Tab-separated table of C-alpha atoms in Angstrom:
chain	number	residue	atom	x	y	z
A	1	UNK	CA	0.000	0.000	0.000
A	2	UNK	CA	1.391	3.402	-1.017
A	3	UNK	CA	0.078	6.926	-0.731
A	4	UNK	CA	0.770	10.533	-1.566
A	5	UNK	CA	-0.776	13.923	-0.836
A	6	UNK	CA	-2.483	15.698	-3.709
A	7	UNK	CA	-3.486	19.333	-4.027
A	8	UNK	CA	-5.483	20.099	-7.135
A	9	UNK	CA	-8.104	22.443	-8.499
A	10	UNK	CA	-10.816	21.718	-11.073
A	11	UNK	CA	-12.070	24.260	-13.628
A	12	UNK	CA	-15.222	24.463	-15.732
A	13	UNK	CA	-14.672	24.694	-19.497
A	14	UNK	CA	-16.720	23.991	-22.619
A	15	UNK	CA	-15.811	22.171	-25.813
A	16	UNK	CA	-14.551	25.332	-27.477
A	17	UNK	CA	-12.228	26.556	-24.700
A	18	UNK	CA	-8.560	26.636	-25.639
A	19	UNK	CA	-5.818	26.019	-23.097
A	20	UNK	CA	-3.716	29.198	-22.715
A	21	UNK	CA	0.075	29.065	-22.689
A	22	UNK	CA	1.010	28.909	-18.989
A	23	UNK	CA	4.755	29.342	-19.533
A	24	UNK	CA	5.849	32.391	-17.576
A	25	UNK	CA	3.193	32.028	-14.878
A	26	UNK	CA	5.068	32.058	-11.582
A	27	UNK	CA	8.013	29.674	-11.747
A	28	UNK	CA	6.736	27.895	-14.876
A	29	UNK	CA	9.500	28.109	-17.522
A	30	UNK	CA	8.053	25.792	-20.162
A	31	UNK	CA	5.252	23.346	-20.924
A	32	UNK	CA	5.883	19.710	-21.799
A	33	UNK	CA	4.307	17.810	-24.700
A	34	UNK	CA	0.725	16.489	-24.296
A	35	UNK	CA	0.190	12.875	-23.251
A	36	UNK	CA	-3.202	11.246	-23.922
A	37	UNK	CA	-4.609	8.304	-21.915
A	38	UNK	CA	-8.016	6.691	-21.505
A	39	UNK	CA	-9.157	6.064	-17.941
A	40	UNK	CA	-12.042	3.937	-16.685
A	41	UNK	CA	-13.105	4.173	-13.045
A	42	UNK	CA	-15.785	2.449	-10.973
A	43	UNK	CA	-16.719	4.310	-7.771
A	44	UNK	CA	-17.775	2.295	-4.729
A	45	UNK	CA	-19.837	3.447	-1.775
A	46	UNK	CA	-22.604	2.449	0.608
A	47	UNK	CA	-26.241	2.694	-0.408
A	48	UNK	CA	-26.557	6.012	1.456
A	49	UNK	CA	-23.311	7.374	-0.072
A	50	UNK	CA	-21.591	7.649	3.305
A	51	UNK	CA	-18.100	7.944	1.795
A	52	UNK	CA	-18.785	10.607	-0.822
A	53	UNK	CA	-20.765	12.658	1.703
A	54	UNK	CA	-17.688	12.628	3.966
A	55	UNK	CA	-15.445	13.820	1.143
A	56	UNK	CA	-13.938	10.347	0.666
A	57	UNK	CA	-13.517	8.651	-2.701
A	58	UNK	CA	-13.017	4.912	-3.246
A	59	UNK	CA	-12.557	3.823	-6.844
A	60	UNK	CA	-11.127	1.098	-9.047
A	61	UNK	CA	-9.396	2.709	-12.007
A	62	UNK	CA	-7.744	1.171	-15.050
A	63	UNK	CA	-5.579	2.969	-17.579
A	64	UNK	CA	-2.804	5.495	-17.051
A	65	UNK	CA	0.335	5.222	-15.010
A	66	UNK	CA	-1.373	4.961	-11.618
A	67	UNK	CA	-4.096	2.404	-12.306
A	68	UNK	CA	-5.265	0.497	-9.280
A	69	UNK	CA	-7.528	0.935	-6.275
A	70	UNK	CA	-7.536	4.546	-5.047
A	71	UNK	CA	-8.815	5.748	-1.690
A	72	UNK	CA	-8.816	9.550	-1.408
A	73	UNK	CA	-9.091	11.037	2.075
A	74	UNK	CA	-9.524	14.769	2.789
A	75	UNK	CA	-6.471	16.023	4.698
A	76	UNK	CA	-5.597	19.685	5.175
A	77	UNK	CA	-5.691	21.695	1.959
A	78	UNK	CA	-5.808	18.589	-0.224
A	79	UNK	CA	-6.309	14.849	-0.084
A	80	UNK	CA	-4.184	11.836	0.746
A	81	UNK	CA	-4.467	9.210	-1.967
A	82	UNK	CA	-3.881	5.622	-0.823
A	83	UNK	CA	-3.148	3.066	-3.547
A	84	UNK	CA	-3.550	-0.691	-3.803
A	85	UNK	CA	-2.906	-2.924	-6.862
A	86	UNK	CA	-5.860	-3.756	-9.110
A	87	UNK	CA	-6.089	-7.519	-8.674
A	88	UNK	CA	-8.664	-9.473	-10.668
A	89	UNK	CA	-11.536	-7.538	-12.329
A	90	UNK	CA	-14.280	-8.997	-10.112
A	91	UNK	CA	-12.391	-8.787	-6.834
A	92	UNK	CA	-13.968	-6.589	-4.121
A	93	UNK	CA	-12.213	-3.562	-2.721
A	94	UNK	CA	-9.072	-4.553	-0.762
A	95	UNK	CA	-9.606	-5.169	2.938
A	96	UNK	CA	-6.839	-2.684	3.775
A	97	UNK	CA	-8.836	0.139	2.166
A	98	UNK	CA	-12.190	-1.000	3.508
A	99	UNK	CA	-10.780	-1.117	7.028
A	100	UNK	CA	-9.532	2.468	6.787
A	101	UNK	CA	-13.074	3.771	6.264
A	102	UNK	CA	-14.937	1.383	8.538
A	103	UNK	CA	-16.050	4.244	10.792
A	104	UNK	CA	-18.038	5.630	7.851
A	105	UNK	CA	-19.368	2.453	6.282
A	106	UNK	CA	-20.292	0.722	9.523
A	107	UNK	CA	-19.809	-2.672	7.892
A	108	UNK	CA	-22.328	-1.950	5.126
A	109	UNK	CA	-21.811	-3.529	1.714
A	110	UNK	CA	-19.949	-1.460	-0.854
A	111	UNK	CA	-21.304	-1.391	-4.372
A	112	UNK	CA	-20.649	0.512	-7.583
A	113	UNK	CA	-22.553	3.807	-7.432
A	114	UNK	CA	-21.144	5.311	-10.649
A	115	UNK	CA	-18.661	4.692	-13.443
A	116	UNK	CA	-16.662	7.433	-15.098
A	117	UNK	CA	-14.723	7.285	-18.365
A	118	UNK	CA	-12.147	9.979	-19.060
A	119	UNK	CA	-10.016	10.805	-22.059
A	120	UNK	CA	-7.217	12.754	-20.380
A	121	UNK	CA	-4.665	14.971	-22.097
A	122	UNK	CA	-1.912	15.853	-19.634
A	123	UNK	CA	0.753	18.526	-20.019
A	124	UNK	CA	3.503	19.107	-17.475
A	125	UNK	CA	4.405	22.603	-16.286
A	126	UNK	CA	8.192	22.670	-15.920
A	127	UNK	CA	10.558	24.844	-13.930
A	128	UNK	CA	13.941	26.181	-15.057
A	129	UNK	CA	15.638	22.988	-13.913
A	130	UNK	CA	13.148	20.735	-15.716
A	131	UNK	CA	11.316	19.778	-12.513
A	132	UNK	CA	7.589	19.150	-12.899
A	133	UNK	CA	5.872	21.877	-10.896
A	134	UNK	CA	2.323	20.885	-11.798
A	135	UNK	CA	0.294	18.900	-14.284
A	136	UNK	CA	-2.620	20.291	-16.260
A	137	UNK	CA	-5.206	17.701	-17.289
A	138	UNK	CA	-7.731	18.412	-20.038
A	139	UNK	CA	-10.467	15.849	-19.324
A	140	UNK	CA	-13.325	14.775	-21.579
A	141	UNK	CA	-15.589	13.001	-19.113
A	142	UNK	CA	-18.542	10.619	-19.403
A	143	UNK	CA	-20.316	9.614	-16.199
A	144	UNK	CA	-22.928	6.912	-15.753
A	145	UNK	CA	-25.167	5.840	-12.875
A	146	UNK	CA	-26.185	2.172	-12.580
A	147	UNK	CA	-29.849	3.089	-13.017
A	148	UNK	CA	-29.659	6.579	-14.458
A	149	UNK	CA	-28.746	8.620	-17.523
A	150	UNK	CA	-25.309	9.224	-18.986
A	151	UNK	CA	-23.811	12.693	-18.772
A	152	UNK	CA	-20.757	14.175	-20.477
A	153	UNK	CA	-18.718	17.284	-19.856
A	154	UNK	CA	-15.247	18.744	-20.138
A	155	UNK	CA	-13.091	20.059	-17.312
A	156	UNK	CA	-9.508	20.964	-16.512
A	157	UNK	CA	-7.582	19.836	-13.465
A	158	UNK	CA	-4.392	21.438	-12.240
A	159	UNK	CA	-2.520	19.257	-9.750
A	160	UNK	CA	0.605	20.378	-7.932
A	161	UNK	CA	3.655	18.118	-8.150
A	162	UNK	CA	6.684	20.039	-6.876
A	163	UNK	CA	5.079	23.469	-7.014
A	164	UNK	CA	3.361	25.225	-4.108
A	165	UNK	CA	-0.119	26.592	-3.478
A	166	UNK	CA	0.995	30.072	-4.543
A	167	UNK	CA	1.623	28.691	-8.022
A	168	UNK	CA	-1.850	27.152	-8.044
A	169	UNK	CA	-3.316	30.543	-7.149
A	170	UNK	CA	-1.342	32.253	-9.918
A	171	UNK	CA	-2.566	29.697	-12.458
A	172	UNK	CA	-6.131	30.231	-11.221
A	173	UNK	CA	-5.749	33.982	-11.753
A	174	UNK	CA	-4.301	33.429	-15.239
A	175	UNK	CA	-7.196	31.156	-16.214
A	176	UNK	CA	-9.719	33.639	-14.810
A	177	UNK	CA	-8.459	36.230	-17.302
A	178	UNK	CA	-9.475	33.758	-20.009
A	179	UNK	CA	-12.926	33.346	-18.470
A	180	UNK	CA	-12.130	29.956	-16.900
A	181	UNK	CA	-13.221	29.685	-13.264
A	182	UNK	CA	-13.035	26.921	-10.611
A	183	UNK	CA	-15.809	24.360	-10.953
A	184	UNK	CA	-18.671	24.411	-8.463
A	185	UNK	CA	-18.097	20.694	-7.986
A	186	UNK	CA	-14.462	19.768	-7.459
A	187	UNK	CA	-14.941	15.991	-7.717
A	188	UNK	CA	-16.210	14.132	-10.771
A	189	UNK	CA	-18.208	11.703	-8.641
A	190	UNK	CA	-20.181	14.586	-7.113
A	191	UNK	CA	-21.107	15.850	-10.572
A	192	UNK	CA	-22.367	12.422	-11.611
A	193	UNK	CA	-24.364	11.778	-8.441
A	194	UNK	CA	-25.943	15.224	-8.583
A	195	UNK	CA	-29.188	15.491	-6.608
A	196	UNK	CA	-28.651	12.085	-5.038
A	197	UNK	CA	-25.945	13.692	-2.961
A	198	UNK	CA	-28.121	16.315	-1.271
A	199	UNK	CA	-26.706	17.189	2.113
A	200	UNK	CA	-28.868	16.599	5.194
A	201	UNK	CA	-29.768	19.819	6.980
A	202	UNK	CA	-27.454	20.780	9.805
A	203	UNK	CA	-29.159	20.322	13.196
A	204	UNK	CA	-30.641	23.597	14.436
A	205	UNK	CA	-30.334	22.625	18.096
A	206	UNK	CA	-26.903	23.862	19.302
A	207	UNK	CA	-26.152	20.798	21.417
A	208	UNK	CA	-26.996	18.346	18.625
A	209	UNK	CA	-25.037	20.389	16.067
A	210	UNK	CA	-22.025	20.286	18.390
A	211	UNK	CA	-22.359	16.543	18.875
A	212	UNK	CA	-22.617	16.038	15.109
A	213	UNK	CA	-19.337	17.917	14.624
A	214	UNK	CA	-17.610	15.768	17.230
A	215	UNK	CA	-18.922	12.524	15.721
A	216	UNK	CA	-17.416	13.671	12.420
A	217	UNK	CA	-14.153	14.452	14.221
A	218	UNK	CA	-14.104	10.987	15.826
A	219	UNK	CA	-14.570	9.311	12.449
A	220	UNK	CA	-11.800	11.433	10.937
A	221	UNK	CA	-9.412	10.475	13.721
A	222	UNK	CA	-10.437	6.823	13.411
A	223	UNK	CA	-8.949	6.904	9.894
A	224	UNK	CA	-5.847	8.718	11.169
A	225	UNK	CA	-5.225	6.105	13.884
A	226	UNK	CA	-5.584	3.258	11.403
A	227	UNK	CA	-2.981	4.979	9.232
A	228	UNK	CA	-0.557	5.120	12.168
A	229	UNK	CA	-0.912	8.841	12.925
A	230	UNK	CA	-0.050	9.168	16.597
A	231	UNK	CA	-1.855	12.509	16.877
A	232	UNK	CA	-5.053	10.754	15.855
A	233	UNK	CA	-5.222	8.925	19.182
A	234	UNK	CA	-5.118	12.171	21.123
A	235	UNK	CA	-7.657	13.897	18.883
A	236	UNK	CA	-10.026	10.923	19.095
A	237	UNK	CA	-9.910	11.166	22.880
A	238	UNK	CA	-10.558	14.928	22.661
A	239	UNK	CA	-13.688	14.281	20.571
A	240	UNK	CA	-14.869	11.786	23.199
A	241	UNK	CA	-14.247	14.287	26.007
A	242	UNK	CA	-16.095	17.040	24.175
A	243	UNK	CA	-19.165	14.869	23.688
A	244	UNK	CA	-19.146	13.599	27.258
A	245	UNK	CA	-18.723	17.115	28.654
A	246	UNK	CA	-21.416	18.625	26.448
A	247	UNK	CA	-23.945	15.950	27.374
A	248	UNK	CA	-23.135	16.414	31.058
A	249	UNK	CA	-23.264	20.220	30.999
A	250	UNK	CA	-26.641	20.260	29.220
A	251	UNK	CA	-28.305	17.322	30.957
A	252	UNK	CA	-31.620	19.179	31.495
A	253	UNK	CA	-32.037	19.443	27.713
A	254	UNK	CA	-31.918	15.699	26.958
A	255	UNK	CA	-33.432	12.413	28.099
A	256	UNK	CA	-30.624	11.100	30.265
A	257	UNK	CA	-31.887	7.524	30.024
A	258	UNK	CA	-30.687	7.646	26.415
A	259	UNK	CA	-27.582	9.815	26.797
A	260	UNK	CA	-25.939	8.522	29.971
A	261	UNK	CA	-25.170	5.070	28.507
A	262	UNK	CA	-23.529	6.822	25.548
A	263	UNK	CA	-21.469	8.960	27.918
A	264	UNK	CA	-20.271	5.828	29.687
A	265	UNK	CA	-19.247	4.248	26.399
A	266	UNK	CA	-17.382	7.415	25.436
A	267	UNK	CA	-15.583	7.196	28.782
A	268	UNK	CA	-14.680	3.598	28.001
A	269	UNK	CA	-13.277	4.514	24.573
A	270	UNK	CA	-11.193	7.361	25.963
A	271	UNK	CA	-9.763	5.068	28.623
A	272	UNK	CA	-9.112	2.302	26.088
A	273	UNK	CA	-6.985	4.708	24.032
A	274	UNK	CA	-5.215	6.307	26.998
A	275	UNK	CA	-2.187	3.999	27.174
A	276	UNK	CA	-1.296	4.729	23.563
A	277	UNK	CA	-1.647	8.459	24.077
A	278	UNK	CA	0.412	8.377	27.310
A	279	UNK	CA	3.354	6.725	25.540
A	280	UNK	CA	3.247	9.326	22.747
A	281	UNK	CA	3.045	12.230	25.199
A	282	UNK	CA	5.875	10.888	27.358
A	283	UNK	CA	8.225	10.587	24.382
A	284	UNK	CA	7.387	14.107	23.151
A	285	UNK	CA	7.843	15.588	26.623
A	286	UNK	CA	11.190	13.944	27.229
A	287	UNK	CA	12.570	14.700	23.772
A	288	UNK	CA	11.516	18.340	24.092
A	289	UNK	CA	13.243	18.542	27.467
A	290	UNK	CA	16.400	16.990	26.012
A	291	UNK	CA	16.429	19.411	23.079
A	292	UNK	CA	16.287	22.361	25.496
A	293	UNK	CA	19.170	21.052	27.637
A	294	UNK	CA	22.847	21.922	27.359
A	295	UNK	CA	24.283	19.164	25.096
A	296	UNK	CA	27.285	18.868	27.382
A	297	UNK	CA	24.950	17.657	30.151
A	298	UNK	CA	23.209	15.010	28.022
A	299	UNK	CA	25.070	11.712	28.166
A	300	UNK	CA	25.092	9.780	24.925
A	301	UNK	CA	22.850	6.771	25.757
A	302	UNK	CA	19.959	8.911	27.053
A	303	UNK	CA	18.391	9.864	23.739
A	304	UNK	CA	18.837	6.363	22.342
A	305	UNK	CA	17.204	4.816	25.397
A	306	UNK	CA	14.207	7.143	25.231
A	307	UNK	CA	13.833	6.523	21.505
A	308	UNK	CA	13.991	2.749	21.782
A	309	UNK	CA	11.743	2.592	24.850
A	310	UNK	CA	8.909	4.707	23.484
A	311	UNK	CA	9.125	3.727	19.835
A	312	UNK	CA	8.294	0.175	20.877
A	313	UNK	CA	5.495	1.359	23.171
A	314	UNK	CA	3.931	3.626	20.558
A	315	UNK	CA	4.000	0.903	17.891
A	316	UNK	CA	2.373	-1.500	20.303
A	317	UNK	CA	-0.058	1.223	21.356
A	318	UNK	CA	-1.201	1.948	17.805
A	319	UNK	CA	-1.767	-1.769	17.227
A	320	UNK	CA	-3.794	-1.941	20.434
A	321	UNK	CA	-5.797	1.158	19.457
A	322	UNK	CA	-6.666	-0.327	16.062
A	323	UNK	CA	-7.783	-3.508	17.803
A	324	UNK	CA	-10.165	-1.395	19.902
A	325	UNK	CA	-11.493	0.336	16.770
A	326	UNK	CA	-12.055	-3.043	15.114
A	327	UNK	CA	-14.154	-4.294	18.025
A	328	UNK	CA	-17.899	-4.726	18.233
A	329	UNK	CA	-18.192	-2.439	21.248
A	330	UNK	CA	-16.742	0.507	19.331
A	331	UNK	CA	-18.964	-0.246	16.317
A	332	UNK	CA	-21.974	-0.195	18.629
A	333	UNK	CA	-20.847	3.151	20.047
A	334	UNK	CA	-20.605	4.680	16.561
A	335	UNK	CA	-24.124	3.446	15.831
A	336	UNK	CA	-25.387	4.918	19.104
A	337	UNK	CA	-23.764	8.258	18.281
A	338	UNK	CA	-25.329	8.239	14.821
A	339	UNK	CA	-28.757	7.636	16.358
A	340	UNK	CA	-28.126	10.360	18.947
A	341	UNK	CA	-27.531	12.916	16.198
A	342	UNK	CA	-30.194	11.761	13.738
A	343	UNK	CA	-32.911	11.093	16.340
A	344	UNK	CA	-31.871	13.272	19.300
A	345	UNK	CA	-33.560	12.459	22.629
A	346	UNK	CA	-34.415	16.096	23.409
A	347	UNK	CA	-36.780	17.075	26.198
A	348	UNK	CA	-37.895	20.056	24.097
A	349	UNK	CA	-37.541	20.190	20.319
A	350	UNK	CA	-36.911	23.923	20.085
A	351	UNK	CA	-33.455	25.373	20.735
A	352	UNK	CA	-32.881	26.641	24.302
A	353	UNK	CA	-33.071	30.363	24.979
A	354	UNK	CA	-29.992	32.504	25.547
A	355	UNK	CA	-31.000	32.749	29.192
A	356	UNK	CA	-31.113	28.961	29.523
A	357	UNK	CA	-27.711	28.568	27.865
A	358	UNK	CA	-26.181	31.245	30.106
A	359	UNK	CA	-27.593	29.474	33.141
A	360	UNK	CA	-25.803	26.253	32.141
A	361	UNK	CA	-22.528	28.160	31.701
A	362	UNK	CA	-22.799	29.806	35.097
A	363	UNK	CA	-23.445	26.405	36.653
A	364	UNK	CA	-20.256	25.044	35.069
A	365	UNK	CA	-18.306	28.110	36.197
A	366	UNK	CA	-19.448	27.546	39.784
A	367	UNK	CA	-18.272	23.956	39.447
A	368	UNK	CA	-14.762	25.225	38.677
A	369	UNK	CA	-14.960	27.410	41.778
A	370	UNK	CA	-15.903	24.478	44.004
A	371	UNK	CA	-12.945	22.470	42.693
A	372	UNK	CA	-10.646	25.396	43.456
A	373	UNK	CA	-11.929	25.410	47.028
A	374	UNK	CA	-10.799	21.781	47.243
A	375	UNK	CA	-7.300	22.811	46.132
A	376	UNK	CA	-7.148	25.425	48.880
A	377	UNK	CA	-8.450	22.948	51.471
A	378	UNK	CA	-5.989	20.161	50.561
A	379	UNK	CA	-3.701	19.218	53.444
A	380	UNK	CA	-1.225	17.030	51.565
A	381	UNK	CA	0.659	17.232	48.264
A	382	UNK	CA	-1.149	14.129	47.038
A	383	UNK	CA	-4.585	15.578	47.798
A	384	UNK	CA	-3.573	18.873	46.198
A	385	UNK	CA	-2.531	17.166	42.967
A	386	UNK	CA	-5.817	15.270	42.854
A	387	UNK	CA	-7.721	18.513	43.436
A	388	UNK	CA	-5.831	20.307	40.642
A	389	UNK	CA	-6.766	17.460	38.318
A	390	UNK	CA	-10.432	18.019	39.172
A	391	UNK	CA	-10.046	21.754	38.483
A	392	UNK	CA	-8.691	20.932	35.045
A	393	UNK	CA	-11.597	18.588	34.305
A	394	UNK	CA	-14.117	21.197	35.435
A	395	UNK	CA	-12.442	23.889	33.307
A	396	UNK	CA	-12.589	21.584	30.279
A	397	UNK	CA	-16.296	21.021	30.809
A	398	UNK	CA	-16.829	24.782	31.058
A	399	UNK	CA	-14.830	25.305	27.864
A	400	UNK	CA	-16.803	22.745	25.903
A	401	UNK	CA	-20.111	24.022	27.293
A	402	UNK	CA	-19.141	27.503	26.082
A	403	UNK	CA	-18.334	26.067	22.642
A	404	UNK	CA	-21.844	24.634	22.475
A	405	UNK	CA	-23.328	28.007	23.473
A	406	UNK	CA	-21.259	30.074	21.072
A	407	UNK	CA	-23.766	30.081	18.138
A	408	UNK	CA	-26.428	31.560	20.420
A	409	UNK	CA	-24.404	33.726	22.791
A	410	UNK	CA	-21.771	34.935	20.352
A	411	UNK	CA	-18.569	36.671	21.435
A	412	UNK	CA	-19.078	36.358	25.215
A	413	UNK	CA	-19.213	32.564	24.906
A	414	UNK	CA	-16.223	32.626	22.555
A	415	UNK	CA	-14.172	34.646	25.068
A	416	UNK	CA	-15.234	32.365	27.888
A	417	UNK	CA	-14.169	29.278	25.928
A	418	UNK	CA	-10.827	30.934	25.220
A	419	UNK	CA	-10.234	31.718	28.906
A	420	UNK	CA	-11.178	28.199	29.948
A	421	UNK	CA	-8.847	26.789	27.306
A	422	UNK	CA	-5.964	28.824	28.724
A	423	UNK	CA	-6.615	27.324	32.153
A	424	UNK	CA	-6.713	23.772	30.838
A	425	UNK	CA	-3.542	24.260	28.814
A	426	UNK	CA	-1.545	25.524	31.785
A	427	UNK	CA	-2.889	22.808	34.069
A	428	UNK	CA	-2.211	20.260	31.323
A	429	UNK	CA	1.408	21.390	31.099
A	430	UNK	CA	1.619	21.191	34.873
A	431	UNK	CA	0.270	17.629	34.828
A	432	UNK	CA	2.794	16.793	32.115
A	433	UNK	CA	5.619	17.615	34.527
A	434	UNK	CA	4.246	15.018	36.931
A	435	UNK	CA	4.031	12.417	34.158
A	436	UNK	CA	7.514	13.260	32.888
A	437	UNK	CA	9.063	12.818	36.330
A	438	UNK	CA	7.464	9.404	36.739
A	439	UNK	CA	8.848	8.268	33.390
A	440	UNK	CA	12.290	9.720	34.138
A	441	UNK	CA	12.520	7.711	37.349
A	442	UNK	CA	11.638	4.505	35.473
A	443	UNK	CA	14.155	5.276	32.716
A	444	UNK	CA	16.854	6.003	35.278
A	445	UNK	CA	16.234	2.631	36.950
A	446	UNK	CA	16.532	0.843	33.595
A	447	UNK	CA	19.654	2.785	32.682
A	448	UNK	CA	21.275	2.055	36.042
A	449	UNK	CA	20.550	-1.642	35.690
A	450	UNK	CA	22.221	-1.535	32.246
A	451	UNK	CA	25.283	0.201	33.689
A	452	UNK	CA	24.576	3.509	31.925
A	453	UNK	CA	25.033	6.985	33.487
A	454	UNK	CA	21.887	8.330	35.170
A	455	UNK	CA	22.957	11.952	35.760
A	456	UNK	CA	20.903	13.352	32.859
A	457	UNK	CA	17.709	11.729	34.075
A	458	UNK	CA	18.162	13.315	37.488
A	459	UNK	CA	18.863	16.696	35.922
A	460	UNK	CA	15.738	16.523	33.779
A	461	UNK	CA	13.726	15.427	36.811
A	462	UNK	CA	14.853	18.538	38.708
A	463	UNK	CA	14.031	20.781	35.744
A	464	UNK	CA	10.506	19.326	35.545
A	465	UNK	CA	10.016	19.821	39.276
A	466	UNK	CA	10.980	23.496	38.989
A	467	UNK	CA	8.695	23.902	35.983
A	468	UNK	CA	5.795	22.514	37.972
A	469	UNK	CA	6.216	25.279	40.548
A	470	UNK	CA	6.363	27.940	37.823
A	471	UNK	CA	3.230	26.581	36.184
A	472	UNK	CA	1.380	26.650	39.497
A	473	UNK	CA	1.781	30.459	39.569
A	474	UNK	CA	0.667	30.704	35.944
A	475	UNK	CA	-2.359	28.562	36.733
A	476	UNK	CA	-3.602	31.084	39.312
A	477	UNK	CA	-3.090	33.910	36.796
A	478	UNK	CA	-5.168	32.175	34.147
A	479	UNK	CA	-7.841	31.333	36.705
A	480	UNK	CA	-8.148	35.036	37.562
A	481	UNK	CA	-8.654	35.734	33.858
A	482	UNK	CA	-11.270	32.983	33.737
A	483	UNK	CA	-13.213	34.670	36.529
A	484	UNK	CA	-13.260	37.820	34.425
A	485	UNK	CA	-14.497	35.796	31.450
A	486	UNK	CA	-17.436	34.380	33.389
A	487	UNK	CA	-18.458	37.875	34.503
A	488	UNK	CA	-18.288	39.160	30.938
A	489	UNK	CA	-20.417	36.296	29.643
A	490	UNK	CA	-23.018	36.673	32.367
A	491	UNK	CA	-23.408	40.432	32.054
A	492	UNK	CA	-23.486	40.338	28.264
A	493	UNK	CA	-26.299	37.804	28.278
A	494	UNK	CA	-28.381	39.760	30.774
A	495	UNK	CA	-28.032	42.976	28.776
A	496	UNK	CA	-29.343	41.433	25.531
């Protein structure tokens, strides 16, 4: 399985449009000779077009230099294209590709939803050194639905190769002068499906709209984890936390008999992914600390030991995370989340008033205050650390509750979410120092047993301890700013 990242732009043209000479546009020095190929592609999806709706394309294409199975996943400004060999004509889509999008298909059968034939004329845009900066494809396209009419059109695609987005913008401007503009539909499959691809209306209820966004985020990170992206584990857990916090903060708006079991399953998923995330965080923390240290104080085996220790743990962690995502319990959770969004168990169908939303925010703000009282009342270092952890959790819930309220309350809720985020970030960094010190002690024990110097581990431990004290002062500063944010939000709502 191989993949690459593509950034391209599609343009609407008619049969009479002539390709302008793009030599001299940006870094383009010359244009290569045209190359003509015939391409035939069958597009696969679920009956409800779950993949295409999510911006994902799965196709079997023959012809051209990259024939094979293609899975295109939206990433950043473009798409990652994952390739698999063709195999026999009647073979189903490869398991490796089907598994990557399991969070969207839910185990449904995949069938051909459209076929597209393309006569493609490609010209390369070359730099001074002969490097291919971009490719311009003049496509004559014929699309067919299994039970529908055939449609034909012409379009141009400009795909970056070694050029940058600035070049793509310059080419777009040059084509605009010729009356050629970006197509309304940037994917051929969308043009063929047409009205069948109508988007469901976004939920009007702020809580349900927020949950829908987080379900989408969880599915996106599911794909990232399966592709070995370590950040995907963390972001999946964040999506779980956001949903759990939102459902807790706005309990009076929903039937808890339906939502509390989902919250518990979200808690389970976050916990199931925690070991993987902890290994990733520990490695990043320790490597960052090493990079900031005087090289003369870092003994040679330290970096190698950290690398070898956590590389193994992260590889094992990703494998364990994928095993969780392949399980029936996770599949059932995704189905429950889908039902929660599509058939929300609301106590009242209409959206809550601004007053009701502000009341929920003030309740969450008071919860932060109660947790702070527990910090002040703590009589031991252990109790104080536990209390700070509860403050962080309460601040996260306040932040996510403010995110839910933002469409209705506007800037006050946005400022409140920002202030709460600052608190959670500082307290998160403070917690990281505790985690780092625990890992440093374990690494020092292993190094000592192996007869390696342990001085650097002790030095880093002391640095982390000092940083924890510094972050404690910063935590109180951000909490004072949070208090101001809650006052602003409350007053602004009352004055409306």
